[in-house]
Amino acid sequence: MVTEQIKRHPDDADVTRADSLAREIFAGVANKWALLIINVLDDRTLRFTELRTAVDGISHKMLTQTLRGLERDGVVHRKVHATVPPRVEYRLTEAGEALRATVNGMCAWTRRYLDEIESARRRFDAPADSSEPSARA
């Protein structure tokens, strides 16, 4: 059997290029639902309904779409058990576990700076003082 080697171009990983494969991967793993799913899975194996319960506010459709994308990118492993009804479980792959460290860091950053972020948002969203020239024009 002959296997074809995929030749990678260095630009595939250049996140500054619009046509970079890295940007496509970022779009899949760096959205709020993917980050929350990765955080919830942690080092556990969970069923679909357990994930939906743990990720408050996610719809059935969005959870399905996000899990499919994470599976496609090799971040999540999906295992279907041949039972009636079928039992489907999800867990992080090795790549997902490595990404989890980054996600956990982002969660820690959010907890650490939540008060400062809320204050900054209030200042930004406050009506501008009419005596000062607009800094955001």
mmCIF file of N, CA and C in Angstrom:
data_model
loop_
_atom_site.group_PDB
_atom_site.id
_atom_site.type_symbol
_atom_site.label_atom_id
_atom_site.label_comp_id
_atom_site.label_asym_id
_atom_site.label_seq_id
_atom_site.Cartn_x
_atom_site.Cartn_y
_atom_site.Cartn_z
ATOM 1 N N MET A 1 0.850 -1.173 0.000
ATOM 2 C CA MET A 1 0.000 0.000 0.000
ATOM 3 C C MET A 1 0.895 1.234 0.000
ATOM 4 N N VAL A 2 0.578 2.163 -0.868
ATOM 5 C CA VAL A 2 1.335 3.402 -0.977
ATOM 6 C C VAL A 2 0.527 4.511 -0.322
ATOM 7 N N THR A 3 1.172 5.232 0.562
ATOM 8 C CA THR A 3 0.492 6.373 1.185
ATOM 9 C C THR A 3 1.076 7.649 0.611
ATOM 10 N N GLU A 4 0.223 8.605 0.416
ATOM 11 C CA GLU A 4 0.659 9.894 -0.109
ATOM 12 C C GLU A 4 0.997 10.818 1.045
ATOM 13 N N GLN A 5 2.161 11.392 0.984
ATOM 14 C CA GLN A 5 2.554 12.341 2.012
ATOM 15 C C GLN A 5 1.967 13.698 1.684
ATOM 16 N N ILE A 6 1.417 14.332 2.684
ATOM 17 C CA ILE A 6 0.891 15.671 2.490
ATOM 18 C C ILE A 6 2.027 16.651 2.698
ATOM 19 N N LYS A 7 2.247 17.466 1.696
ATOM 20 C CA LYS A 7 3.303 18.469 1.808
ATOM 21 C C LYS A 7 2.702 19.733 2.379
ATOM 22 N N ARG A 8 3.218 20.140 3.493
ATOM 23 C CA ARG A 8 2.741 21.346 4.178
ATOM 24 C C ARG A 8 3.549 22.542 3.703
ATOM 25 N N HIS A 9 2.859 23.615 3.580
ATOM 26 C CA HIS A 9 3.501 24.877 3.237
ATOM 27 C C HIS A 9 3.692 25.650 4.536
ATOM 28 N N PRO A 10 4.825 26.326 4.724
ATOM 29 C CA PRO A 10 5.053 27.075 5.971
ATOM 30 C C PRO A 10 3.951 28.095 6.263
ATOM 31 N N ASP A 11 3.303 28.598 5.220
ATOM 32 C CA ASP A 11 2.250 29.590 5.428
ATOM 33 C C ASP A 11 1.009 29.014 6.094
ATOM 34 N N ASP A 12 0.855 27.680 6.092
ATOM 35 C CA ASP A 12 -0.314 27.065 6.727
ATOM 36 C C ASP A 12 -0.400 27.404 8.210
ATOM 37 N N ALA A 13 0.741 27.609 8.845
ATOM 38 C CA ALA A 13 0.765 27.900 10.283
ATOM 39 C C ALA A 13 0.967 29.385 10.575
ATOM 40 N N ASP A 14 1.046 30.205 9.538
ATOM 41 C CA ASP A 14 1.251 31.646 9.722
ATOM 42 C C ASP A 14 -0.093 32.301 10.023
ATOM 43 N N VAL A 15 -0.326 32.592 11.289
ATOM 44 C CA VAL A 15 -1.624 33.125 11.708
ATOM 45 C C VAL A 15 -1.899 34.519 11.169
ATOM 46 N N THR A 16 -0.898 35.195 10.638
ATOM 47 C CA THR A 16 -1.125 36.534 10.107
ATOM 48 C C THR A 16 -1.672 36.496 8.679
ATOM 49 N N ARG A 17 -1.621 35.357 8.027
ATOM 50 C CA ARG A 17 -2.127 35.232 6.648
ATOM 51 C C ARG A 17 -3.616 34.905 6.662
ATOM 52 N N ALA A 18 -4.370 35.574 5.812
ATOM 53 C CA ALA A 18 -5.823 35.359 5.754
ATOM 54 C C ALA A 18 -6.168 33.932 5.354
ATOM 55 N N ASP A 19 -5.345 33.299 4.532
ATOM 56 C CA ASP A 19 -5.652 31.948 4.054
ATOM 57 C C ASP A 19 -4.932 30.863 4.874
ATOM 58 N N SER A 20 -4.491 31.199 6.063
ATOM 59 C CA SER A 20 -3.755 30.279 6.913
ATOM 60 C C SER A 20 -4.667 29.203 7.493
ATOM 61 N N LEU A 21 -4.215 27.959 7.468
ATOM 62 C CA LEU A 21 -4.944 26.862 8.099
ATOM 63 C C LEU A 21 -5.059 27.099 9.603
ATOM 64 N N ALA A 22 -4.057 27.730 10.186
ATOM 65 C CA ALA A 22 -4.081 28.023 11.627
ATOM 66 C C ALA A 22 -5.287 28.875 11.983
ATOM 67 N N ARG A 23 -5.634 29.837 11.144
ATOM 68 C CA ARG A 23 -6.808 30.681 11.421
ATOM 69 C C ARG A 23 -8.089 29.850 11.424
ATOM 70 N N GLU A 24 -8.179 28.910 10.515
ATOM 71 C CA GLU A 24 -9.352 28.030 10.461
ATOM 72 C C GLU A 24 -9.443 27.200 11.746
ATOM 73 N N ILE A 25 -8.308 26.709 12.201
ATOM 74 C CA ILE A 25 -8.281 25.931 13.443
ATOM 75 C C ILE A 25 -8.656 26.828 14.624
ATOM 76 N N PHE A 26 -8.109 28.044 14.674
ATOM 77 C CA PHE A 26 -8.458 28.991 15.742
ATOM 78 C C PHE A 26 -9.965 29.211 15.801
ATOM 79 N N ALA A 27 -10.575 29.385 14.642
ATOM 80 C CA ALA A 27 -12.019 29.643 14.602
ATOM 81 C C ALA A 27 -12.797 28.498 15.238
ATOM 82 N N GLY A 28 -12.305 27.287 15.078
ATOM 83 C CA GLY A 28 -13.000 26.133 15.638
ATOM 84 C C GLY A 28 -12.791 25.936 17.123
ATOM 85 N N VAL A 29 -11.613 26.221 17.613
ATOM 86 C CA VAL A 29 -11.318 25.923 19.023
ATOM 87 C C VAL A 29 -11.342 27.144 19.926
ATOM 88 N N ALA A 30 -11.393 28.330 19.342
ATOM 89 C CA ALA A 30 -11.328 29.536 20.169
ATOM 90 C C ALA A 30 -12.653 30.284 20.204
ATOM 91 N N ASN A 31 -13.742 29.548 20.227
ATOM 92 C CA ASN A 31 -15.030 30.208 20.425
ATOM 93 C C ASN A 31 -15.524 29.857 21.819
ATOM 94 N N LYS A 32 -16.492 30.611 22.296
ATOM 95 C CA LYS A 32 -16.900 30.446 23.698
ATOM 96 C C LYS A 32 -17.377 29.032 23.997
ATOM 97 N N TRP A 33 -18.131 28.416 23.080
ATOM 98 C CA TRP A 33 -18.667 27.082 23.376
ATOM 99 C C TRP A 33 -17.561 26.036 23.402
ATOM 100 N N ALA A 34 -16.637 26.104 22.450
ATOM 101 C CA ALA A 34 -15.536 25.134 22.421
ATOM 102 C C ALA A 34 -14.696 25.248 23.690
ATOM 103 N N LEU A 35 -14.392 26.468 24.090
ATOM 104 C CA LEU A 35 -13.590 26.673 25.302
ATOM 105 C C LEU A 35 -14.300 26.105 26.530
ATOM 106 N N LEU A 36 -15.609 26.333 26.615
ATOM 107 C CA LEU A 36 -16.359 25.817 27.757
ATOM 108 C C LEU A 36 -16.427 24.291 27.746
ATOM 109 N N ILE A 37 -16.608 23.707 26.577
ATOM 110 C CA ILE A 37 -16.653 22.240 26.468
ATOM 111 C C ILE A 37 -15.311 21.636 26.872
ATOM 112 N N ILE A 38 -14.226 22.209 26.386
ATOM 113 C CA ILE A 38 -12.891 21.720 26.752
ATOM 114 C C ILE A 38 -12.687 21.829 28.255
ATOM 115 N N ASN A 39 -13.108 22.953 28.832
ATOM 116 C CA ASN A 39 -12.973 23.147 30.264
ATOM 117 C C ASN A 39 -13.795 22.128 31.050
ATOM 118 N N VAL A 40 -15.009 21.863 30.623
ATOM 119 C CA VAL A 40 -15.889 20.927 31.324
ATOM 120 C C VAL A 40 -15.390 19.485 31.184
ATOM 121 N N LEU A 41 -14.916 19.121 29.998
ATOM 122 C CA LEU A 41 -14.435 17.744 29.822
ATOM 123 C C LEU A 41 -13.244 17.455 30.717
ATOM 124 N N ASP A 42 -12.365 18.453 30.859
ATOM 125 C CA ASP A 42 -11.210 18.307 31.728
ATOM 126 C C ASP A 42 -10.559 16.943 31.484
ATOM 127 N N ASP A 43 -10.459 16.095 32.488
ATOM 128 C CA ASP A 43 -9.875 14.761 32.279
ATOM 129 C C ASP A 43 -10.940 13.680 32.419
ATOM 130 N N ARG A 44 -12.190 14.054 32.137
ATOM 131 C CA ARG A 44 -13.306 13.124 32.280
ATOM 132 C C ARG A 44 -13.843 12.692 30.917
ATOM 133 N N THR A 45 -14.618 11.633 30.941
ATOM 134 C CA THR A 45 -15.399 11.200 29.793
ATOM 135 C C THR A 45 -16.852 11.476 30.137
ATOM 136 N N LEU A 46 -17.527 12.224 29.264
ATOM 137 C CA LEU A 46 -18.909 12.599 29.535
ATOM 138 C C LEU A 46 -19.812 12.253 28.361
ATOM 139 N N ARG A 47 -21.064 11.971 28.691
ATOM 140 C CA ARG A 47 -22.073 11.744 27.665
ATOM 141 C C ARG A 47 -22.615 13.091 27.204
ATOM 142 N N PHE A 48 -23.285 13.066 26.066
ATOM 143 C CA PHE A 48 -23.823 14.285 25.472
ATOM 144 C C PHE A 48 -24.706 15.039 26.462
ATOM 145 N N THR A 49 -25.624 14.333 27.096
ATOM 146 C CA THR A 49 -26.546 14.995 28.029
ATOM 147 C C THR A 49 -25.815 15.570 29.238
ATOM 148 N N GLU A 50 -24.755 14.909 29.675
ATOM 149 C CA GLU A 50 -23.966 15.438 30.787
ATOM 150 C C GLU A 50 -23.260 16.728 30.376
ATOM 151 N N LEU A 51 -22.744 16.751 29.144
ATOM 152 C CA LEU A 51 -22.099 17.960 28.636
ATOM 153 C C LEU A 51 -23.109 19.101 28.516
ATOM 154 N N ARG A 52 -24.279 18.783 28.005
ATOM 155 C CA ARG A 52 -25.303 19.827 27.828
ATOM 156 C C ARG A 52 -25.721 20.413 29.173
ATOM 157 N N THR A 53 -25.811 19.574 30.187
ATOM 158 C CA THR A 53 -26.159 20.046 31.523
ATOM 159 C C THR A 53 -25.028 20.894 32.106
ATOM 160 N N ALA A 54 -23.793 20.474 31.876
ATOM 161 C CA ALA A 54 -22.634 21.158 32.464
ATOM 162 C C ALA A 54 -22.332 22.500 31.800
ATOM 163 N N VAL A 55 -22.659 22.639 30.513
ATOM 164 C CA VAL A 55 -22.398 23.882 29.788
ATOM 165 C C VAL A 55 -23.720 24.653 29.727
ATOM 166 N N ASP A 56 -23.953 25.423 30.751
ATOM 167 C CA ASP A 56 -25.209 26.153 30.896
ATOM 168 C C ASP A 56 -25.451 27.078 29.708
ATOM 169 N N GLY A 57 -26.657 26.993 29.142
ATOM 170 C CA GLY A 57 -27.047 27.903 28.073
ATOM 171 C C GLY A 57 -26.798 27.410 26.663
ATOM 172 N N ILE A 58 -26.092 26.311 26.487
ATOM 173 C CA ILE A 58 -25.816 25.817 25.145
ATOM 174 C C ILE A 58 -27.023 25.029 24.634
ATOM 175 N N SER A 59 -27.375 25.253 23.383
ATOM 176 C CA SER A 59 -28.489 24.520 22.788
ATOM 177 C C SER A 59 -28.008 23.156 22.298
ATOM 178 N N HIS A 60 -28.947 22.279 22.076
ATOM 179 C CA HIS A 60 -28.642 20.938 21.550
ATOM 180 C C HIS A 60 -27.890 21.069 20.226
ATOM 181 N N LYS A 61 -28.400 21.934 19.350
ATOM 182 C CA LYS A 61 -27.795 22.127 18.035
ATOM 183 C C LYS A 61 -26.369 22.666 18.141
ATOM 184 N N MET A 62 -26.159 23.665 18.992
ATOM 185 C CA MET A 62 -24.831 24.266 19.120
ATOM 186 C C MET A 62 -23.842 23.275 19.738
ATOM 187 N N LEU A 63 -24.294 22.496 20.709
ATOM 188 C CA LEU A 63 -23.417 21.487 21.303
ATOM 189 C C LEU A 63 -23.027 20.459 20.250
ATOM 190 N N THR A 64 -23.985 20.017 19.459
ATOM 191 C CA THR A 64 -23.696 19.046 18.395
ATOM 192 C C THR A 64 -22.689 19.615 17.404
ATOM 193 N N GLN A 65 -22.918 20.838 16.932
ATOM 194 C CA GLN A 65 -22.017 21.460 15.957
ATOM 195 C C GLN A 65 -20.613 21.650 16.525
ATOM 196 N N THR A 66 -20.550 22.101 17.759
ATOM 197 C CA THR A 66 -19.245 22.361 18.372
ATOM 198 C C THR A 66 -18.484 21.061 18.589
ATOM 199 N N LEU A 67 -19.169 20.035 19.080
ATOM 200 C CA LEU A 67 -18.513 18.733 19.280
ATOM 201 C C LEU A 67 -18.017 18.157 17.954
ATOM 202 N N ARG A 68 -18.793 18.299 16.902
ATOM 203 C CA ARG A 68 -18.360 17.807 15.579
ATOM 204 C C ARG A 68 -17.101 18.527 15.118
ATOM 205 N N GLY A 69 -17.074 19.847 15.304
ATOM 206 C CA GLY A 69 -15.891 20.608 14.922
ATOM 207 C C GLY A 69 -14.669 20.225 15.733
ATOM 208 N N LEU A 70 -14.852 20.037 17.038
ATOM 209 C CA LEU A 70 -13.730 19.638 17.898
ATOM 210 C C LEU A 70 -13.261 18.233 17.555
ATOM 211 N N GLU A 71 -14.192 17.370 17.197
ATOM 212 C CA GLU A 71 -13.806 16.022 16.777
ATOM 213 C C GLU A 71 -13.045 16.084 15.447
ATOM 214 N N ARG A 72 -13.524 16.899 14.528
ATOM 215 C CA ARG A 72 -12.860 17.046 13.228
ATOM 216 C C ARG A 72 -11.427 17.536 13.391
ATOM 217 N N ASP A 73 -11.227 18.457 14.340
ATOM 218 C CA ASP A 73 -9.887 19.011 14.565
ATOM 219 C C ASP A 73 -9.022 18.131 15.466
ATOM 220 N N GLY A 74 -9.551 17.000 15.898
ATOM 221 C CA GLY A 74 -8.750 16.078 16.710
ATOM 222 C C GLY A 74 -8.608 16.494 18.158
ATOM 223 N N VAL A 75 -9.517 17.331 18.644
ATOM 224 C CA VAL A 75 -9.459 17.805 20.024
ATOM 225 C C VAL A 75 -10.303 16.914 20.938
ATOM 226 N N VAL A 76 -11.391 16.393 20.392
ATOM 227 C CA VAL A 76 -12.320 15.550 21.147
ATOM 228 C C VAL A 76 -12.452 14.200 20.456
ATOM 229 N N HIS A 77 -12.501 13.156 21.267
ATOM 230 C CA HIS A 77 -12.742 11.796 20.759
ATOM 231 C C HIS A 77 -14.185 11.424 21.092
ATOM 232 N N ARG A 78 -14.895 10.911 20.102
ATOM 233 C CA ARG A 78 -16.290 10.491 20.253
ATOM 234 C C ARG A 78 -16.346 8.979 20.167
ATOM 235 N N LYS A 79 -16.961 8.370 21.182
ATOM 236 C CA LYS A 79 -17.085 6.913 21.187
ATOM 237 C C LYS A 79 -18.566 6.546 21.284
ATOM 238 N N VAL A 80 -19.006 5.736 20.324
ATOM 239 C CA VAL A 80 -20.385 5.290 20.296
ATOM 240 C C VAL A 80 -20.430 3.843 20.769
ATOM 241 N N HIS A 81 -21.226 3.590 21.794
ATOM 242 C CA HIS A 81 -21.409 2.234 22.306
ATOM 243 C C HIS A 81 -22.640 1.628 21.637
ATOM 244 N N ALA A 82 -22.509 0.396 21.174
ATOM 245 C CA ALA A 82 -23.596 -0.288 20.467
ATOM 246 C C ALA A 82 -24.646 -0.787 21.454
ATOM 247 N N THR A 83 -25.424 0.128 21.955
ATOM 248 C CA THR A 83 -26.512 -0.206 22.867
ATOM 249 C C THR A 83 -27.795 0.404 22.303
ATOM 250 N N VAL A 84 -28.912 0.018 22.863
ATOM 251 C CA VAL A 84 -30.186 0.606 22.464
ATOM 252 C C VAL A 84 -30.764 1.329 23.665
ATOM 253 N N PRO A 85 -30.931 2.641 23.623
ATOM 254 C CA PRO A 85 -30.439 3.530 22.567
ATOM 255 C C PRO A 85 -28.921 3.648 22.628
ATOM 256 N N PRO A 86 -28.306 4.125 21.537
ATOM 257 C CA PRO A 86 -26.841 4.243 21.523
ATOM 258 C C PRO A 86 -26.349 5.175 22.631
ATOM 259 N N ARG A 87 -25.242 4.802 23.230
ATOM 260 C CA ARG A 87 -24.613 5.643 24.250
ATOM 261 C C ARG A 87 -23.371 6.265 23.612
ATOM 262 N N VAL A 88 -23.313 7.580 23.643
ATOM 263 C CA VAL A 88 -22.195 8.294 23.022
ATOM 264 C C VAL A 88 -21.450 9.045 24.111
ATOM 265 N N GLU A 89 -20.131 8.863 24.122
ATOM 266 C CA GLU A 89 -19.283 9.513 25.125
ATOM 267 C C GLU A 89 -18.223 10.360 24.434
ATOM 268 N N TYR A 90 -17.821 11.409 25.127
ATOM 269 C CA TYR A 90 -16.808 12.323 24.615
ATOM 270 C C TYR A 90 -15.704 12.485 25.644
ATOM 271 N N ARG A 91 -14.480 12.573 25.136
ATOM 272 C CA ARG A 91 -13.330 12.848 25.990
ATOM 273 C C ARG A 91 -12.315 13.628 25.166
ATOM 274 N N LEU A 92 -11.407 14.282 25.856
ATOM 275 C CA LEU A 92 -10.359 15.023 25.158
ATOM 276 C C LEU A 92 -9.310 14.054 24.626
ATOM 277 N N THR A 93 -8.776 14.360 23.457
ATOM 278 C CA THR A 93 -7.652 13.613 22.908
ATOM 279 C C THR A 93 -6.371 14.169 23.530
ATOM 280 N N GLU A 94 -5.249 13.644 23.128
ATOM 281 C CA GLU A 94 -3.967 14.180 23.610
ATOM 282 C C GLU A 94 -3.834 15.653 23.224
ATOM 283 N N ALA A 95 -4.231 15.976 21.989
ATOM 284 C CA ALA A 95 -4.179 17.381 21.552
ATOM 285 C C ALA A 95 -5.144 18.235 22.378
ATOM 286 N N GLY A 96 -6.307 17.685 22.686
ATOM 287 C CA GLY A 96 -7.284 18.401 23.504
ATOM 288 C C GLY A 96 -6.786 18.640 24.915
ATOM 289 N N GLU A 97 -6.100 17.642 25.466
ATOM 290 C CA GLU A 97 -5.538 17.792 26.811
ATOM 291 C C GLU A 97 -4.459 18.873 26.828
ATOM 292 N N ALA A 98 -3.667 18.939 25.762
ATOM 293 C CA ALA A 98 -2.642 19.986 25.677
ATOM 294 C C ALA A 98 -3.310 21.361 25.561
ATOM 295 N N LEU A 99 -4.387 21.443 24.792
ATOM 296 C CA LEU A 99 -5.120 22.696 24.644
ATOM 297 C C LEU A 99 -5.806 23.089 25.952
ATOM 298 N N ARG A 100 -6.208 22.101 26.729
ATOM 299 C CA ARG A 100 -6.884 22.356 28.005
ATOM 300 C C ARG A 100 -6.029 23.228 28.926
ATOM 301 N N ALA A 101 -4.720 23.060 28.897
ATOM 302 C CA ALA A 101 -3.838 23.887 29.731
ATOM 303 C C ALA A 101 -3.981 25.360 29.360
ATOM 304 N N THR A 102 -4.083 25.646 28.070
ATOM 305 C CA THR A 102 -4.286 27.019 27.614
ATOM 306 C C THR A 102 -5.660 27.524 28.033
ATOM 307 N N VAL A 103 -6.683 26.686 27.860
ATOM 308 C CA VAL A 103 -8.048 27.064 28.239
ATOM 309 C C VAL A 103 -8.121 27.334 29.740
ATOM 310 N N ASN A 104 -7.508 26.473 30.535
ATOM 311 C CA ASN A 104 -7.503 26.683 31.985
ATOM 312 C C ASN A 104 -6.800 27.988 32.350
ATOM 313 N N GLY A 105 -5.741 28.315 31.616
ATOM 314 C CA GLY A 105 -5.060 29.584 31.829
ATOM 315 C C GLY A 105 -5.959 30.760 31.507
ATOM 316 N N MET A 106 -6.742 30.652 30.449
ATOM 317 C CA MET A 106 -7.680 31.723 30.095
ATOM 318 C C MET A 106 -8.771 31.847 31.154
ATOM 319 N N CYS A 107 -9.234 30.726 31.670
ATOM 320 C CA CYS A 107 -10.245 30.766 32.738
ATOM 321 C C CYS A 107 -9.673 31.425 33.993
ATOM 322 N N ALA A 108 -8.447 31.092 34.332
ATOM 323 C CA ALA A 108 -7.799 31.698 35.499
ATOM 324 C C ALA A 108 -7.611 33.196 35.278
ATOM 325 N N TRP A 109 -7.220 33.597 34.067
ATOM 326 C CA TRP A 109 -7.054 35.009 33.739
ATOM 327 C C TRP A 109 -8.383 35.736 33.907
ATOM 328 N N THR A 110 -9.465 35.125 33.423
ATOM 329 C CA THR A 110 -10.791 35.740 33.526
ATOM 330 C C THR A 110 -11.189 35.934 34.984
ATOM 331 N N ARG A 111 -10.986 34.901 35.804
ATOM 332 C CA ARG A 111 -11.313 35.026 37.232
ATOM 333 C C ARG A 111 -10.465 36.118 37.884
ATOM 334 N N ARG A 112 -9.192 36.182 37.532
ATOM 335 C CA ARG A 112 -8.263 37.142 38.141
ATOM 336 C C ARG A 112 -8.631 38.582 37.790
ATOM 337 N N TYR A 113 -9.027 38.825 36.532
ATOM 338 C CA TYR A 113 -9.244 40.186 36.065
ATOM 339 C C TYR A 113 -10.709 40.548 35.850
ATOM 340 N N LEU A 114 -11.623 39.757 36.335
ATOM 341 C CA LEU A 114 -13.043 40.001 36.120
ATOM 342 C C LEU A 114 -13.483 41.372 36.615
ATOM 343 N N ASP A 115 -13.078 41.739 37.825
ATOM 344 C CA ASP A 115 -13.475 43.046 38.367
ATOM 345 C C ASP A 115 -12.926 44.193 37.524
ATOM 346 N N GLU A 116 -11.658 44.087 37.112
ATOM 347 C CA GLU A 116 -11.058 45.135 36.291
ATOM 348 C C GLU A 116 -11.740 45.237 34.933
ATOM 349 N N ILE A 117 -12.102 44.101 34.356
ATOM 350 C CA ILE A 117 -12.770 44.090 33.055
ATOM 351 C C ILE A 117 -14.157 44.727 33.175
ATOM 352 N N GLU A 118 -14.873 44.375 34.228
ATOM 353 C CA GLU A 118 -16.200 44.970 34.430
ATOM 354 C C GLU A 118 -16.099 46.485 34.608
ATOM 355 N N SER A 119 -15.116 46.948 35.366
ATOM 356 C CA SER A 119 -14.915 48.388 35.557
ATOM 357 C C SER A 119 -14.583 49.078 34.235
ATOM 358 N N ALA A 120 -13.710 48.468 33.464
ATOM 359 C CA ALA A 120 -13.330 49.043 32.165
ATOM 360 C C ALA A 120 -14.539 49.121 31.241
ATOM 361 N N ARG A 121 -15.371 48.100 31.240
ATOM 362 C CA ARG A 121 -16.577 48.109 30.398
ATOM 363 C C ARG A 121 -17.542 49.207 30.825
ATOM 364 N N ARG A 122 -17.712 49.390 32.134
ATOM 365 C CA ARG A 122 -18.602 50.453 32.615
ATOM 366 C C ARG A 122 -18.085 51.819 32.173
ATOM 367 N N ARG A 123 -16.779 52.034 32.303
ATOM 368 C CA ARG A 123 -16.194 53.306 31.879
ATOM 369 C C ARG A 123 -16.372 53.515 30.371
ATOM 370 N N PHE A 124 -16.112 52.484 29.616
ATOM 371 C CA PHE A 124 -16.198 52.563 28.156
ATOM 372 C C PHE A 124 -17.633 52.826 27.703
ATOM 373 N N ASP A 125 -18.584 52.166 28.341
ATOM 374 C CA ASP A 125 -19.991 52.260 27.947
ATOM 375 C C ASP A 125 -20.701 53.484 28.513
ATOM 376 N N ALA A 126 -20.074 54.171 29.468
ATOM 377 C CA ALA A 126 -20.694 55.356 30.074
ATOM 378 C C ALA A 126 -20.830 56.455 29.029
ATOM 379 N N PRO A 127 -21.901 57.252 29.139
ATOM 380 C CA PRO A 127 -22.047 58.371 28.194
ATOM 381 C C PRO A 127 -20.826 59.281 28.265
ATOM 382 N N ALA A 128 -20.354 59.703 27.120
ATOM 383 C CA ALA A 128 -19.171 60.576 27.071
ATOM 384 C C ALA A 128 -19.525 61.953 27.611
ATOM 385 N N ASP A 129 -18.568 62.562 28.309
ATOM 386 C CA ASP A 129 -18.717 63.921 28.812
ATOM 387 C C ASP A 129 -18.720 64.861 27.615
ATOM 388 N N SER A 130 -19.761 65.654 27.452
ATOM 389 C CA SER A 130 -19.904 66.504 26.271
ATOM 390 C C SER A 130 -18.841 67.600 26.196
ATOM 391 N N SER A 131 -18.161 67.905 27.301
ATOM 392 C CA SER A 131 -17.130 68.953 27.279
ATOM 393 C C SER A 131 -15.789 68.444 26.765
ATOM 394 N N GLU A 132 -15.627 67.136 26.672
ATOM 395 C CA GLU A 132 -14.368 66.574 26.184
ATOM 396 C C GLU A 132 -14.528 66.098 24.756
ATOM 397 N N PRO A 133 -13.495 66.311 23.924
ATOM 398 C CA PRO A 133 -13.569 65.786 22.556
ATOM 399 C C PRO A 133 -13.619 64.251 22.614
ATOM 400 N N SER A 134 -14.340 63.698 21.701
ATOM 401 C CA SER A 134 -14.483 62.247 21.680
ATOM 402 C C SER A 134 -13.170 61.571 21.356
ATOM 403 N N ALA A 135 -12.740 60.668 22.227
ATOM 404 C CA ALA A 135 -11.504 59.934 22.019
ATOM 405 C C ALA A 135 -11.724 58.747 21.101
ATOM 406 N N ARG A 136 -12.997 58.360 20.936
ATOM 407 C CA ARG A 136 -13.300 57.181 20.102
ATOM 408 C C ARG A 136 -13.834 57.539 18.722
ATOM 409 N N ALA A 137 -13.683 58.762 18.301
ATOM 410 C CA ALA A 137 -14.245 59.190 17.010
ATOM 411 C C ALA A 137 -13.539 58.557 15.858
#
